[in-house]
Structures are given as structure tokens and as C-alpha cells.
């Protein structure tokens, strides 16, 4: 039974996107968000209030941060989800939501001065199709962008049944690697110059992703600096 709990969590979040879509044209997104959290407050307050009062001296110094967290993680996040139901599909909403762990890793770099570990990068890989036991797996990689000391590498993973030998794409991701010298410090690398139309398109895609991560980091830092 314990192993079913993670499955229930996924089903609840998946169902949440479907309900958002179904209710989007029936109930105003702002009203839906208000009624949701107002109802939650009425139901949970009798159970949570005694504990909050006992631990008030501990909670009080963090009220500003907790309020900011509630505004982003609860109110704004869910309200935007309800508004998204007016313009896109439940599948798109779920796919975008699944990027939250990966975006958290990248945003933590400028805000928390965290280094991205190899395990964090691997954990951010999303599979579009399963790899079954016994499948033949083919991994291909190519450089799509180089910076002063960094290389952006596009990786495709394909799998096939040995009886059919028909490859199916299971995942595509971009991994960023940094060249270092013997002291572990970044060292310059030769510039990679795209030769084909596909190479040029991939390079432009890598640049757009870099700019997007930079903009997200700057926006989050502008909000969070007031809480420090």
C-alpha cells in the first residue's frame, strides 16, 4: 500500500490539470482560486491553529518569507494554472508543470549560489517513451554550442526491440559541460562553428535556452532580494 502513495500523488496532480481545463469556461479563474483556498482555510484552521499558536515565537520571524512563499507557490501558481485552462490543453499544462524540478535546479544557481551536480542534471532528464528490459539502446551526442569554457551537448537516446530493430526516440536533452584545467578552474576551449542548417538551428535553440535561464534567474533574484 505504501508504494501506491506516490502513484496517488501523481494521479491527484494529473487530475488537477484536467479539472482546471474542464472548469475554466464555467467558473472564473480568480473565483475558483479564491473558493479553493478559502475552503481549505475553513477546513484546516481548526486542526492547524493550536499548533501554530504554540509555535508562534518560532514562526513569527519567518512570516514575510512564508507569506511570499504562499503567494508564489499557492495563490499565484494555482491562479495561473486556472487561467492557463482558458488557452491551452490539460496535457500542455501537465508537461509544463513537470519542468518545475528542473527549473528549480537552474534558478538555485544565481539565487542560492548552488553548483549544479551531475546527479541534478541526470535527475532533470525526462523520457518521452519507456526503455524496456532487453531493448537495444543507442545514445548519440553532438556539440551544439560553445562558450568561453562551456560546451552545450545535445543528447538523443533511442531504444528498439531486438526483434524489430526499429529505433524509437525515448528522450532528448541538453547537457552543459565545462572544461577545467589541472587546478579545477575553467579553461578556454576552441569555438565550435556550425556547418549545416540543422547545426545553426540547434545553436540558436541553445542560445535561446541560455537567455531564458538568465531572464528567469534575474526576475527571481529581483523578487527574493527583498526577503534577505
PDB file of C-alpha atoms in Angstrom:
ATOM      1  CA  UNK A   1       0.000   0.000   0.000  1.00  0.00           C
ATOM      2  CA  UNK A   2       2.862   2.381   0.825  1.00  0.00           C
ATOM      3  CA  UNK A   3       4.152   2.082  -2.740  1.00  0.00           C
ATOM      4  CA  UNK A   4       0.807   3.316  -4.079  1.00  0.00           C
ATOM      5  CA  UNK A   5       1.097   6.669  -2.301  1.00  0.00           C
ATOM      6  CA  UNK A   6       3.474   8.203  -4.901  1.00  0.00           C
ATOM      7  CA  UNK A   7       1.100   6.973  -7.619  1.00  0.00           C
ATOM      8  CA  UNK A   8      -1.840   8.640  -5.872  1.00  0.00           C
ATOM      9  CA  UNK A   9       0.159  11.873  -5.704  1.00  0.00           C
ATOM     10  CA  UNK A  10       0.772  11.824  -9.456  1.00  0.00           C
ATOM     11  CA  UNK A  11      -2.872  10.966 -10.170  1.00  0.00           C
ATOM     12  CA  UNK A  12      -4.088  13.835  -7.987  1.00  0.00           C
ATOM     13  CA  UNK A  13      -1.831  16.366  -9.730  1.00  0.00           C
ATOM     14  CA  UNK A  14      -2.741  14.968 -13.146  1.00  0.00           C
ATOM     15  CA  UNK A  15      -6.430  15.161 -12.282  1.00  0.00           C
ATOM     16  CA  UNK A  16      -5.905  18.721 -11.072  1.00  0.00           C
ATOM     17  CA  UNK A  17      -4.899  19.831 -14.587  1.00  0.00           C
ATOM     18  CA  UNK A  18      -7.888  18.063 -16.124  1.00  0.00           C
ATOM     19  CA  UNK A  19     -10.290  19.707 -13.667  1.00  0.00           C
ATOM     20  CA  UNK A  20      -8.676  23.089 -14.359  1.00  0.00           C
ATOM     21  CA  UNK A  21      -9.394  22.636 -18.054  1.00  0.00           C
ATOM     22  CA  UNK A  22     -12.962  21.408 -17.574  1.00  0.00           C
ATOM     23  CA  UNK A  23     -13.873  24.216 -15.181  1.00  0.00           C
ATOM     24  CA  UNK A  24     -12.046  27.034 -16.988  1.00  0.00           C
ATOM     25  CA  UNK A  25     -15.035  28.125 -19.083  1.00  0.00           C
ATOM     26  CA  UNK A  26     -17.577  27.577 -16.301  1.00  0.00           C
ATOM     27  CA  UNK A  27     -16.037  29.355 -13.307  1.00  0.00           C
ATOM     28  CA  UNK A  28     -13.867  32.462 -13.380  1.00  0.00           C
ATOM     29  CA  UNK A  29     -10.236  31.505 -12.642  1.00  0.00           C
ATOM     30  CA  UNK A  30      -9.972  34.146  -9.904  1.00  0.00           C
ATOM     31  CA  UNK A  31     -13.169  32.900  -8.263  1.00  0.00           C
ATOM     32  CA  UNK A  32     -12.017  29.280  -8.463  1.00  0.00           C
ATOM     33  CA  UNK A  33      -8.731  30.138  -6.784  1.00  0.00           C
ATOM     34  CA  UNK A  34     -10.472  32.117  -4.053  1.00  0.00           C
ATOM     35  CA  UNK A  35     -13.042  29.409  -3.248  1.00  0.00           C
ATOM     36  CA  UNK A  36     -10.375  26.717  -3.253  1.00  0.00           C
ATOM     37  CA  UNK A  37      -8.131  28.360  -0.683  1.00  0.00           C
ATOM     38  CA  UNK A  38     -10.997  29.823   1.351  1.00  0.00           C
ATOM     39  CA  UNK A  39     -12.477  26.339   1.705  1.00  0.00           C
ATOM     40  CA  UNK A  40      -9.060  24.920   2.598  1.00  0.00           C
ATOM     41  CA  UNK A  41      -8.644  27.607   5.265  1.00  0.00           C
ATOM     42  CA  UNK A  42     -12.021  26.786   6.830  1.00  0.00           C
ATOM     43  CA  UNK A  43     -11.312  23.054   6.879  1.00  0.00           C
ATOM     44  CA  UNK A  44      -7.709  23.153   8.084  1.00  0.00           C
ATOM     45  CA  UNK A  45      -7.740  26.048  10.558  1.00  0.00           C
ATOM     46  CA  UNK A  46      -9.363  24.067  13.428  1.00  0.00           C
ATOM     47  CA  UNK A  47      -6.634  21.424  13.136  1.00  0.00           C
ATOM     48  CA  UNK A  48      -3.642  23.683  12.458  1.00  0.00           C
ATOM     49  CA  UNK A  49      -4.354  26.741  14.613  1.00  0.00           C
ATOM     50  CA  UNK A  50      -3.461  25.186  18.009  1.00  0.00           C
ATOM     51  CA  UNK A  51      -0.047  24.085  16.717  1.00  0.00           C
ATOM     52  CA  UNK A  52       0.566  27.467  15.079  1.00  0.00           C
ATOM     53  CA  UNK A  53      -0.199  29.281  18.344  1.00  0.00           C
ATOM     54  CA  UNK A  54       2.163  27.033  20.303  1.00  0.00           C
ATOM     55  CA  UNK A  55       4.981  27.584  17.821  1.00  0.00           C
ATOM     56  CA  UNK A  56       4.237  31.264  17.147  1.00  0.00           C
ATOM     57  CA  UNK A  57       7.582  32.556  18.537  1.00  0.00           C
ATOM     58  CA  UNK A  58       9.382  30.299  16.064  1.00  0.00           C
ATOM     59  CA  UNK A  59       7.104  31.154  13.134  1.00  0.00           C
ATOM     60  CA  UNK A  60       6.944  34.932  13.622  1.00  0.00           C
ATOM     61  CA  UNK A  61      10.468  35.797  12.310  1.00  0.00           C
ATOM     62  CA  UNK A  62       9.676  33.970   9.064  1.00  0.00           C
ATOM     63  CA  UNK A  63       6.245  35.485   8.385  1.00  0.00           C
ATOM     64  CA  UNK A  64       7.472  37.571   5.442  1.00  0.00           C
ATOM     65  CA  UNK A  65       9.134  34.609   3.767  1.00  0.00           C
ATOM     66  CA  UNK A  66       6.154  32.352   4.455  1.00  0.00           C
ATOM     67  CA  UNK A  67       3.787  34.958   3.001  1.00  0.00           C
ATOM     68  CA  UNK A  68       5.964  35.282  -0.105  1.00  0.00           C
ATOM     69  CA  UNK A  69       6.092  31.500  -0.438  1.00  0.00           C
ATOM     70  CA  UNK A  70       2.304  31.266  -0.099  1.00  0.00           C
ATOM     71  CA  UNK A  71       1.804  33.988  -2.704  1.00  0.00           C
ATOM     72  CA  UNK A  72       4.057  32.253  -5.262  1.00  0.00           C
ATOM     73  CA  UNK A  73       3.558  28.572  -4.512  1.00  0.00           C
ATOM     74  CA  UNK A  74      -0.132  28.581  -3.651  1.00  0.00           C
ATOM     75  CA  UNK A  75      -2.024  31.651  -4.820  1.00  0.00           C
ATOM     76  CA  UNK A  76      -0.138  32.771  -7.943  1.00  0.00           C
ATOM     77  CA  UNK A  77       0.872  29.290  -9.099  1.00  0.00           C
ATOM     78  CA  UNK A  78      -2.651  27.900  -8.960  1.00  0.00           C
ATOM     79  CA  UNK A  79      -4.287  31.063 -10.291  1.00  0.00           C
ATOM     80  CA  UNK A  80      -2.049  30.987 -13.369  1.00  0.00           C
ATOM     81  CA  UNK A  81      -2.951  27.329 -13.783  1.00  0.00           C
ATOM     82  CA  UNK A  82      -6.645  28.208 -13.844  1.00  0.00           C
ATOM     83  CA  UNK A  83      -6.062  30.966 -16.393  1.00  0.00           C
ATOM     84  CA  UNK A  84      -3.956  28.567 -18.491  1.00  0.00           C
ATOM     85  CA  UNK A  85      -7.016  26.349 -18.774  1.00  0.00           C
ATOM     86  CA  UNK A  86      -8.620  29.039 -20.937  1.00  0.00           C
ATOM     87  CA  UNK A  87      -5.921  28.920 -23.611  1.00  0.00           C
ATOM     88  CA  UNK A  88      -4.203  25.512 -23.659  1.00  0.00           C
ATOM     89  CA  UNK A  89      -4.796  21.808 -23.114  1.00  0.00           C
ATOM     90  CA  UNK A  90      -4.546  19.810 -19.900  1.00  0.00           C
ATOM     91  CA  UNK A  91      -1.639  17.870 -21.430  1.00  0.00           C
ATOM     92  CA  UNK A  92       0.348  21.051 -22.067  1.00  0.00           C
ATOM     93  CA  UNK A  93      -0.350  22.262 -18.536  1.00  0.00           C
ATOM     94  CA  UNK A  94       0.919  18.990 -17.060  1.00  0.00           C
ATOM     95  CA  UNK A  95       4.037  18.948 -19.244  1.00  0.00           C
ATOM     96  CA  UNK A  96       4.979  22.488 -18.253  1.00  0.00           C
ATOM     97  CA  UNK A  97       4.352  21.709 -14.580  1.00  0.00           C
ATOM     98  CA  UNK A  98       6.712  18.723 -14.861  1.00  0.00           C
ATOM     99  CA  UNK A  99       9.547  21.194 -15.566  1.00  0.00           C
ATOM    100  CA  UNK A 100       9.342  22.606 -12.026  1.00  0.00           C
ATOM    101  CA  UNK A 101      12.126  20.397 -10.540  1.00  0.00           C
ATOM    102  CA  UNK A 102      14.480  21.179 -13.429  1.00  0.00           C
ATOM    103  CA  UNK A 103      13.812  24.929 -13.293  1.00  0.00           C
ATOM    104  CA  UNK A 104      14.353  24.856  -9.522  1.00  0.00           C
ATOM    105  CA  UNK A 105      17.848  23.465 -10.087  1.00  0.00           C
ATOM    106  CA  UNK A 106      18.808  26.202 -12.555  1.00  0.00           C
ATOM    107  CA  UNK A 107      17.201  29.056 -10.573  1.00  0.00           C
ATOM    108  CA  UNK A 108      19.067  27.976  -7.425  1.00  0.00           C
ATOM    109  CA  UNK A 109      22.375  28.801  -9.154  1.00  0.00           C
ATOM    110  CA  UNK A 110      22.023  32.635  -9.224  1.00  0.00           C
ATOM    111  CA  UNK A 111      19.821  32.904  -6.118  1.00  0.00           C
ATOM    112  CA  UNK A 112      21.378  30.407  -3.709  1.00  0.00           C
ATOM    113  CA  UNK A 113      24.845  30.216  -5.280  1.00  0.00           C
ATOM    114  CA  UNK A 114      24.412  26.457  -5.675  1.00  0.00           C
ATOM    115  CA  UNK A 115      26.508  24.404  -8.065  1.00  0.00           C
ATOM    116  CA  UNK A 116      24.672  22.032 -10.393  1.00  0.00           C
ATOM    117  CA  UNK A 117      25.843  18.490  -9.766  1.00  0.00           C
ATOM    118  CA  UNK A 118      25.872  15.673 -12.290  1.00  0.00           C
ATOM    119  CA  UNK A 119      23.087  13.935 -10.363  1.00  0.00           C
ATOM    120  CA  UNK A 120      20.930  17.071 -10.597  1.00  0.00           C
ATOM    121  CA  UNK A 121      21.355  17.124 -14.370  1.00  0.00           C
ATOM    122  CA  UNK A 122      20.556  13.422 -14.726  1.00  0.00           C
ATOM    123  CA  UNK A 123      17.521  13.861 -12.494  1.00  0.00           C
ATOM    124  CA  UNK A 124      16.204  16.521 -14.860  1.00  0.00           C
ATOM    125  CA  UNK A 125      16.050  14.190 -17.850  1.00  0.00           C
ATOM    126  CA  UNK A 126      12.507  13.444 -18.995  1.00  0.00           C
ATOM    127  CA  UNK A 127      11.652  10.371 -21.046  1.00  0.00           C
ATOM    128  CA  UNK A 128       9.030  10.618 -23.795  1.00  0.00           C
ATOM    129  CA  UNK A 129       8.908   6.833 -24.226  1.00  0.00           C
ATOM    130  CA  UNK A 130       9.936   3.940 -21.967  1.00  0.00           C
ATOM    131  CA  UNK A 131      13.038   1.784 -22.317  1.00  0.00           C
ATOM    132  CA  UNK A 132      12.053  -1.837 -21.721  1.00  0.00           C
ATOM    133  CA  UNK A 133      14.267  -4.573 -20.320  1.00  0.00           C
ATOM    134  CA  UNK A 134      16.091  -6.220 -23.204  1.00  0.00           C
ATOM    135  CA  UNK A 135      15.870  -3.216 -25.538  1.00  0.00           C
ATOM    136  CA  UNK A 136      18.864  -2.156 -27.580  1.00  0.00           C
ATOM    137  CA  UNK A 137      19.775   1.396 -26.560  1.00  0.00           C
ATOM    138  CA  UNK A 138      21.586   3.858 -28.793  1.00  0.00           C
ATOM    139  CA  UNK A 139      22.935   7.133 -27.398  1.00  0.00           C
ATOM    140  CA  UNK A 140      24.105   9.890 -29.741  1.00  0.00           C
ATOM    141  CA  UNK A 141      25.594  13.224 -28.730  1.00  0.00           C
ATOM    142  CA  UNK A 142      26.758  16.317 -30.585  1.00  0.00           C
ATOM    143  CA  UNK A 143      28.059  19.738 -29.636  1.00  0.00           C
ATOM    144  CA  UNK A 144      25.527  22.460 -30.465  1.00  0.00           C
ATOM    145  CA  UNK A 145      27.125  25.494 -28.795  1.00  0.00           C
ATOM    146  CA  UNK A 146      30.394  26.528 -27.188  1.00  0.00           C
ATOM    147  CA  UNK A 147      31.026  29.404 -24.830  1.00  0.00           C
ATOM    148  CA  UNK A 148      34.311  30.576 -23.396  1.00  0.00           C
ATOM    149  CA  UNK A 149      34.795  27.373 -21.418  1.00  0.00           C
ATOM    150  CA  UNK A 150      31.453  25.569 -21.706  1.00  0.00           C
ATOM    151  CA  UNK A 151      30.061  23.094 -24.210  1.00  0.00           C
ATOM    152  CA  UNK A 152      26.343  22.535 -24.775  1.00  0.00           C
ATOM    153  CA  UNK A 153      25.798  18.947 -25.866  1.00  0.00           C
ATOM    154  CA  UNK A 154      22.522  17.668 -27.339  1.00  0.00           C
ATOM    155  CA  UNK A 155      21.896  14.037 -26.430  1.00  0.00           C
ATOM    156  CA  UNK A 156      19.390  11.706 -28.089  1.00  0.00           C
ATOM    157  CA  UNK A 157      18.560   8.313 -26.604  1.00  0.00           C
ATOM    158  CA  UNK A 158      16.802   5.783 -28.820  1.00  0.00           C
ATOM    159  CA  UNK A 159      15.670   2.267 -27.999  1.00  0.00           C
ATOM    160  CA  UNK A 160      14.497  -0.655 -30.104  1.00  0.00           C
ATOM    161  CA  UNK A 161      13.194  -4.176 -29.695  1.00  0.00           C
ATOM    162  CA  UNK A 162      15.891  -6.607 -30.953  1.00  0.00           C
ATOM    163  CA  UNK A 163      13.201  -8.469 -32.914  1.00  0.00           C
ATOM    164  CA  UNK A 164      12.092  -5.359 -34.807  1.00  0.00           C
ATOM    165  CA  UNK A 165      15.233  -3.176 -34.924  1.00  0.00           C
ATOM    166  CA  UNK A 166      13.096  -0.061 -35.241  1.00  0.00           C
ATOM    167  CA  UNK A 167      14.508   2.783 -33.177  1.00  0.00           C
ATOM    168  CA  UNK A 168      12.186   4.969 -31.119  1.00  0.00           C
ATOM    169  CA  UNK A 169      13.266   8.229 -29.515  1.00  0.00           C
ATOM    170  CA  UNK A 170      12.979   7.911 -25.735  1.00  0.00           C
ATOM    171  CA  UNK A 171      14.499  11.195 -24.620  1.00  0.00           C
ATOM    172  CA  UNK A 172      16.283  14.286 -25.851  1.00  0.00           C
ATOM    173  CA  UNK A 173      18.149  16.600 -23.529  1.00  0.00           C
ATOM    174  CA  UNK A 174      20.891  19.212 -23.459  1.00  0.00           C
ATOM    175  CA  UNK A 175      23.802  18.770 -21.054  1.00  0.00           C
ATOM    176  CA  UNK A 176      26.201  21.625 -20.292  1.00  0.00           C
ATOM    177  CA  UNK A 177      29.810  20.670 -19.568  1.00  0.00           C
ATOM    178  CA  UNK A 178      32.634  22.984 -18.506  1.00  0.00           C
ATOM    179  CA  UNK A 179      36.285  22.391 -19.408  1.00  0.00           C
ATOM    180  CA  UNK A 180      38.638  22.706 -16.426  1.00  0.00           C
ATOM    181  CA  UNK A 181      42.404  22.713 -16.033  1.00  0.00           C
ATOM    182  CA  UNK A 182      44.533  20.679 -13.619  1.00  0.00           C
ATOM    183  CA  UNK A 183      43.567  23.036 -10.773  1.00  0.00           C
ATOM    184  CA  UNK A 184      39.874  22.525 -11.472  1.00  0.00           C
ATOM    185  CA  UNK A 185      39.383  26.047 -12.853  1.00  0.00           C
ATOM    186  CA  UNK A 186      37.502  26.793 -16.105  1.00  0.00           C
ATOM    187  CA  UNK A 187      39.785  26.860 -19.114  1.00  0.00           C
ATOM    188  CA  UNK A 188      39.111  28.284 -22.611  1.00  0.00           C
ATOM    189  CA  UNK A 189      38.077  25.911 -25.397  1.00  0.00           C
ATOM    190  CA  UNK A 190      38.075  26.240 -29.203  1.00  0.00           C
ATOM    191  CA  UNK A 191      34.946  27.769 -30.712  1.00  0.00           C
ATOM    192  CA  UNK A 192      32.583  25.367 -32.455  1.00  0.00           C
ATOM    193  CA  UNK A 193      31.272  26.715 -35.765  1.00  0.00           C
ATOM    194  CA  UNK A 194      28.016  25.239 -37.129  1.00  0.00           C
ATOM    195  CA  UNK A 195      28.274  23.916 -40.678  1.00  0.00           C
ATOM    196  CA  UNK A 196      24.764  22.786 -41.630  1.00  0.00           C
ATOM    197  CA  UNK A 197      21.287  24.310 -41.375  1.00  0.00           C
ATOM    198  CA  UNK A 198      20.465  21.819 -38.610  1.00  0.00           C
ATOM    199  CA  UNK A 199      23.587  22.823 -36.667  1.00  0.00           C
ATOM    200  CA  UNK A 200      22.655  26.507 -36.976  1.00  0.00           C
ATOM    201  CA  UNK A 201      19.108  25.839 -35.737  1.00  0.00           C
ATOM    202  CA  UNK A 202      20.393  23.821 -32.763  1.00  0.00           C
ATOM    203  CA  UNK A 203      22.895  26.544 -31.877  1.00  0.00           C
ATOM    204  CA  UNK A 204      20.154  29.194 -31.937  1.00  0.00           C
ATOM    205  CA  UNK A 205      17.985  26.964 -29.737  1.00  0.00           C
ATOM    206  CA  UNK A 206      20.822  26.641 -27.199  1.00  0.00           C
ATOM    207  CA  UNK A 207      21.257  30.430 -27.144  1.00  0.00           C
ATOM    208  CA  UNK A 208      17.526  30.948 -26.566  1.00  0.00           C
ATOM    209  CA  UNK A 209      17.593  28.484 -23.667  1.00  0.00           C
ATOM    210  CA  UNK A 210      20.569  30.304 -22.120  1.00  0.00           C
ATOM    211  CA  UNK A 211      18.808  33.655 -22.397  1.00  0.00           C
ATOM    212  CA  UNK A 212      15.636  32.172 -20.932  1.00  0.00           C
ATOM    213  CA  UNK A 213      17.505  30.776 -17.906  1.00  0.00           C
ATOM    214  CA  UNK A 214      19.241  34.121 -17.426  1.00  0.00           C
ATOM    215  CA  UNK A 215      15.964  36.065 -17.551  1.00  0.00           C
ATOM    216  CA  UNK A 216      14.282  33.691 -15.103  1.00  0.00           C
ATOM    217  CA  UNK A 217      17.231  33.965 -12.718  1.00  0.00           C
ATOM    218  CA  UNK A 218      17.243  37.774 -12.879  1.00  0.00           C
ATOM    219  CA  UNK A 219      13.491  38.013 -12.295  1.00  0.00           C
ATOM    220  CA  UNK A 220      13.597  35.660  -9.315  1.00  0.00           C
ATOM    221  CA  UNK A 221      16.620  37.434  -7.818  1.00  0.00           C
ATOM    222  CA  UNK A 222      14.832  40.790  -8.093  1.00  0.00           C
ATOM    223  CA  UNK A 223      11.922  39.415  -6.033  1.00  0.00           C
ATOM    224  CA  UNK A 224      13.888  37.409  -3.497  1.00  0.00           C
ATOM    225  CA  UNK A 225      16.457  40.088  -2.601  1.00  0.00           C
ATOM    226  CA  UNK A 226      13.811  41.950  -0.594  1.00  0.00           C
ATOM    227  CA  UNK A 227      13.389  38.929   1.680  1.00  0.00           C
ATOM    228  CA  UNK A 228      17.054  38.622   2.630  1.00  0.00           C
TER     229      UNK A 228
END
